[in-house]
Coordinates of C-alpha atoms in Angstrom, one line a residue:
M1 CA 74.2 71.8 35.5
I2 CA 70.6 71.6 34.3
H3 CA 69.1 75.0 33.0
S4 CA 66.5 73.7 30.5
V5 CA 63.9 70.9 30.9
A6 CA 61.6 69.3 28.2
L7 CA 58.4 67.7 29.0
F8 CA 57.6 64.6 26.7
Y9 CA 54.6 62.7 26.2
Q10 CA 52.8 60.7 23.5
S11 CA 49.1 60.3 24.5
Q12 CA 47.0 63.0 25.8
T13 CA 44.9 61.6 28.6
Q14 CA 43.5 63.7 31.4
A15 CA 46.0 62.1 33.7
I16 CA 49.1 63.1 31.5
E17 CA 47.8 66.6 31.0
E18 CA 47.4 67.3 34.7
A19 CA 50.9 65.7 35.3
V20 CA 52.6 67.8 32.7
E21 CA 50.8 71.0 33.8
E22 CA 51.9 70.4 37.5
A23 CA 55.5 69.6 36.3
A24 CA 55.6 72.7 34.4
R25 CA 54.6 74.8 37.2
I26 CA 56.9 73.4 39.6
L27 CA 60.0 73.6 37.3
Y28 CA 58.9 77.3 36.3
E29 CA 58.8 78.2 40.2
E30 CA 62.4 76.6 40.3
G31 CA 63.8 78.8 37.8
F32 CA 64.3 76.4 34.8
A33 CA 63.6 77.3 31.2
V34 CA 60.6 74.8 30.4
F35 CA 59.9 73.4 27.0
T36 CA 57.3 71.1 25.7
L37 CA 55.3 70.1 22.4
P38 CA 53.0 72.4 20.7
S39 CA 50.0 70.3 21.5
A40 CA 50.4 71.3 25.3
G41 CA 49.3 74.7 24.4
A42 CA 45.7 73.5 25.0
F43 CA 46.3 72.5 28.6
V44 CA 49.6 74.3 29.7
S45 CA 49.7 78.0 30.3
H46 CA 52.1 79.7 27.9
D47 CA 53.6 81.8 30.9
L48 CA 55.1 78.5 32.2
V49 CA 56.4 76.7 29.1
R50 CA 57.6 77.4 25.6
M51 CA 56.5 75.3 22.5
I52 CA 59.2 73.6 20.5
D53 CA 58.9 70.6 18.0
C54 CA 59.8 67.1 19.0
E55 CA 63.3 66.9 17.4
R56 CA 64.4 70.4 19.0
L57 CA 63.0 69.1 22.4
F58 CA 65.5 66.2 22.5
S59 CA 68.5 68.1 21.0
E60 CA 68.4 71.5 22.6
C61 CA 67.3 70.8 26.0
D62 CA 69.6 69.7 29.2
L63 CA 66.9 67.1 30.4
V64 CA 63.8 65.4 29.1
V65 CA 61.0 64.5 31.5
C66 CA 58.9 61.8 30.2
F67 CA 55.2 61.2 31.2
G68 CA 53.7 57.9 30.5
G69 CA 54.5 54.3 30.7
D70 CA 57.6 52.4 29.7
G71 CA 56.6 52.5 26.0
T72 CA 56.9 56.2 26.2
L73 CA 60.4 56.0 27.7
L74 CA 61.6 53.6 25.2
S75 CA 60.6 56.0 22.4
A76 CA 62.3 58.8 24.2
A77 CA 65.3 56.8 24.6
R78 CA 65.8 56.4 20.9
L79 CA 65.6 60.3 20.3
A80 CA 67.5 61.2 23.5
S81 CA 70.5 58.8 23.1
A82 CA 71.4 60.3 19.7
A83 CA 72.0 63.6 21.3
G84 CA 73.3 62.3 24.7
T85 CA 70.3 64.0 26.6
P86 CA 69.4 62.4 29.9
I87 CA 65.8 61.3 30.7
L88 CA 63.7 61.3 33.8
G89 CA 60.6 59.1 33.5
V90 CA 57.5 59.8 35.4
N91 CA 55.3 56.6 35.7
L92 CA 51.5 57.0 34.5
G93 CA 51.5 53.5 33.0
H94 CA 51.1 50.1 34.5
I95 CA 54.5 48.9 35.7
G96 CA 57.1 51.6 35.1
F97 CA 60.4 49.6 35.3
L98 CA 62.3 52.5 33.9
S99 CA 60.7 55.4 35.4
A100 CA 62.3 57.3 38.6
L101 CA 59.2 58.9 39.9
E102 CA 55.5 58.1 40.3
R103 CA 52.8 60.6 39.6
S104 CA 52.7 61.4 43.4
D105 CA 56.4 62.3 43.4
L106 CA 56.4 65.3 41.1
E107 CA 57.4 67.7 44.0
A108 CA 60.8 65.9 43.8
L109 CA 61.4 67.6 40.6
R110 CA 62.7 70.6 42.9
E111 CA 65.6 68.6 43.8
L112 CA 67.1 69.2 40.2
N113 CA 68.2 72.6 41.6
G114 CA 71.5 72.1 43.2
D115 CA 72.2 69.0 40.9
R116 CA 70.9 66.6 43.6
F117 CA 70.7 63.8 41.3
A118 CA 72.6 60.8 39.7
I119 CA 72.7 59.7 36.1
E120 CA 72.8 56.0 35.1
E121 CA 74.1 55.0 31.7
R122 CA 72.1 52.0 30.2
M123 CA 73.7 49.8 27.6
M124 CA 71.7 49.9 24.3
L125 CA 71.7 47.4 21.2
N126 CA 72.5 48.2 17.6
V127 CA 70.3 46.3 15.3
N128 CA 70.9 45.8 11.7
C129 CA 68.7 44.2 8.9
D130 CA 68.5 44.4 5.3
G131 CA 70.2 47.9 5.1
A132 CA 68.2 49.3 8.0
E133 CA 69.7 50.2 11.4
F134 CA 68.0 50.8 14.6
H135 CA 68.9 51.3 18.3
A136 CA 67.1 49.5 21.1
L137 CA 67.2 50.2 24.8
N138 CA 65.2 47.0 25.7
D139 CA 65.3 44.5 22.9
A140 CA 65.2 43.1 19.3
C141 CA 62.8 40.2 18.5
V142 CA 62.3 38.0 15.7
V143 CA 58.7 36.8 15.8
N144 CA 56.0 35.1 13.7
E145 CA 53.5 38.0 12.7
S146 CA 50.4 35.8 13.2
A147 CA 51.8 34.6 16.7
L148 CA 50.3 31.1 15.8
G149 CA 53.2 29.5 13.5
V150 CA 56.4 28.2 14.4
L151 CA 59.7 29.6 12.8
S152 CA 63.0 28.0 12.1
F153 CA 66.1 30.1 12.0
D154 CA 70.1 29.8 12.7
V155 CA 71.7 31.7 15.4
C156 CA 75.4 32.7 15.3
V157 CA 77.4 34.2 18.1
S158 CA 80.1 36.2 16.1
D159 CA 81.1 33.7 13.5
T160 CA 80.1 30.4 15.4
L161 CA 76.9 28.7 14.7
I162 CA 75.3 27.8 18.3
G163 CA 72.0 26.2 17.1
R164 CA 69.4 25.8 14.7
Y165 CA 66.0 26.7 16.2
R166 CA 62.4 25.8 15.8
A167 CA 60.6 28.2 18.1
D168 CA 58.0 31.0 18.2
G169 CA 60.8 33.5 18.0
L170 CA 63.9 34.7 19.6
I171 CA 64.5 37.8 22.0
V172 CA 67.8 39.6 21.9
A173 CA 67.8 41.8 25.0
S174 CA 70.0 44.5 26.8
P175 CA 70.4 43.9 30.7
T176 CA 67.7 46.6 30.9
G177 CA 65.4 44.5 28.7
S178 CA 66.2 41.5 30.7
T179 CA 63.2 42.4 32.9
A180 CA 60.7 43.0 29.8
Y181 CA 59.6 40.5 27.3
S182 CA 62.8 38.1 27.9
L183 CA 61.6 37.7 31.5
S184 CA 58.1 36.7 30.4
A185 CA 59.7 34.1 28.0
G186 CA 61.9 32.5 30.8
G187 CA 65.1 34.6 30.2
S188 CA 67.5 35.4 33.1
I189 CA 67.3 38.7 35.0
V190 CA 70.2 40.9 34.8
D191 CA 71.3 43.7 36.9
P192 CA 71.3 46.7 34.3
R193 CA 74.8 47.8 35.6
V194 CA 76.1 44.4 34.1
S195 CA 77.2 44.7 30.3
C196 CA 76.0 41.6 28.4
I197 CA 73.6 40.4 25.7
C198 CA 70.7 38.0 26.6
V199 CA 69.6 35.7 24.0
T200 CA 66.1 34.1 24.8
P201 CA 64.3 31.7 22.6
I202 CA 60.4 31.9 22.7
C203 CA 58.8 28.5 23.2
A204 CA 61.5 26.5 21.6
H205 CA 60.6 23.2 20.2
S206 CA 63.6 21.3 21.7
L207 CA 64.5 20.0 25.0
L208 CA 68.2 21.3 24.4
R209 CA 67.4 24.9 23.2
T210 CA 64.9 26.3 25.6
R211 CA 67.7 28.0 27.8
A212 CA 68.4 31.8 27.4
L213 CA 72.2 32.6 26.7
I214 CA 74.1 35.4 28.3
E215 CA 76.9 36.6 26.0
P216 CA 79.7 39.0 26.6
P217 CA 79.0 42.6 25.1
Q218 CA 81.7 42.4 22.4
E219 CA 79.8 39.5 20.8
T220 CA 77.7 39.9 17.7
I221 CA 74.3 37.8 17.5
T222 CA 73.3 36.8 14.1
I223 CA 69.9 35.4 13.1
Q224 CA 69.5 34.1 9.7
K225 CA 67.9 31.5 7.3
I226 CA 64.4 32.5 8.9
R227 CA 61.5 30.3 7.5
G228 CA 58.1 29.7 8.6
K229 CA 54.6 29.3 7.3
D230 CA 53.5 32.9 8.0
R231 CA 55.6 36.2 7.7
A232 CA 58.3 36.8 10.2
V233 CA 59.0 40.4 11.4
L234 CA 61.6 42.2 13.4
C235 CA 60.4 44.2 16.4
V236 CA 62.7 46.7 18.0
D237 CA 61.8 47.9 21.6
G238 CA 58.0 46.6 21.1
E239 CA 57.5 48.3 17.6
T240 CA 57.4 46.3 14.3
K241 CA 60.1 47.6 12.0
L242 CA 60.7 45.1 9.1
E243 CA 59.1 42.2 7.4
L244 CA 61.6 39.5 7.2
T245 CA 62.3 36.9 4.4
G246 CA 64.4 33.7 4.0
E247 CA 67.2 35.9 2.8
S248 CA 67.2 38.4 5.6
T249 CA 70.1 38.5 8.1
V250 CA 69.7 40.2 11.5
T251 CA 72.8 41.3 13.5
I252 CA 72.7 42.5 16.9
R253 CA 75.4 44.0 18.9
K254 CA 76.2 46.5 21.7
S255 CA 75.4 49.9 20.5
E256 CA 77.8 52.9 20.9
R257 CA 74.9 54.9 22.1
V258 CA 73.9 54.8 25.8
T259 CA 70.4 55.8 27.4
R260 CA 71.1 58.3 30.2
L261 CA 68.5 57.8 33.1
L262 CA 68.5 60.5 35.6
R263 CA 67.6 59.4 39.2
L264 CA 66.6 61.9 42.0
K265 CA 67.2 59.2 44.6
T266 CA 69.2 56.1 45.1
R267 CA 67.4 52.9 43.7
D268 CA 68.2 49.5 44.9
F269 CA 67.9 47.3 41.8
C270 CA 66.6 44.3 43.7
K271 CA 64.2 46.2 45.9
V272 CA 62.8 47.9 42.7
L273 CA 62.6 44.4 40.9
Y274 CA 60.6 43.0 43.9
Q275 CA 58.2 45.9 44.0
K276 CA 57.6 45.7 40.3
L277 CA 57.3 42.0 39.8
N278 CA 54.7 42.0 42.5
E279 CA 52.8 44.8 41.0
R280 CA 53.0 42.9 37.8
D281 CA 51.5 39.7 39.4
E282 CA 48.6 41.8 40.8
L283 CA 47.4 43.0 37.4

């Protein structure tokens, strides 16, 4: 049962401010306790919402509604997964693979009353490197910082060396992330209900190592002996996290955390995939 709803956003464009204000009004009318960030005080009536800090937003509310594109939802996933709080995305970006609603669908928030919704659990990745730990909904990538030079690196699946690569980088993706950067690099499309780990080289300089690999979820992917003319970096869900050296070892495995995505209506993965990929081609 949902009693309290948090409204989360990262940028304050006019479109986002108007969407947050409308959602706050709808949820208030439906009897929910509505919370949002202190910065919303400039454009949302204090009669509709209560202002709390970001950490409490994710840990103390029953649901977080995110306004923005997939990048905003990925940021929310890192915070919400630690508390087990479900997320509902409202797409105000370009593609919005992860979002359940478009801007024009806000009236559907009334369906939260009476528990007329479903929650999908999405597999996440646990990423460790040089003593640092991260959790990713989409992917972890080892890439050249300049995007111009070639990297060389070894890839192991559990304790077995599967290849020495020369490539522009490597993407290790969850099933959810298979339709993001991995897809652009030629990786396989995986239904998010499948539990697996996708390993996709970026422009590999070898006829034998250009194919993506699909590994069982219990395997650990290790990337090591990373060399390049320029600096290599580790990116997690699109954000640069660490500069890598030849001594760095990146290990990626299935996380114990999951991202819980709330859906107000049944979504057919293949239908959504066709629609979103056609939208991407039109951009």
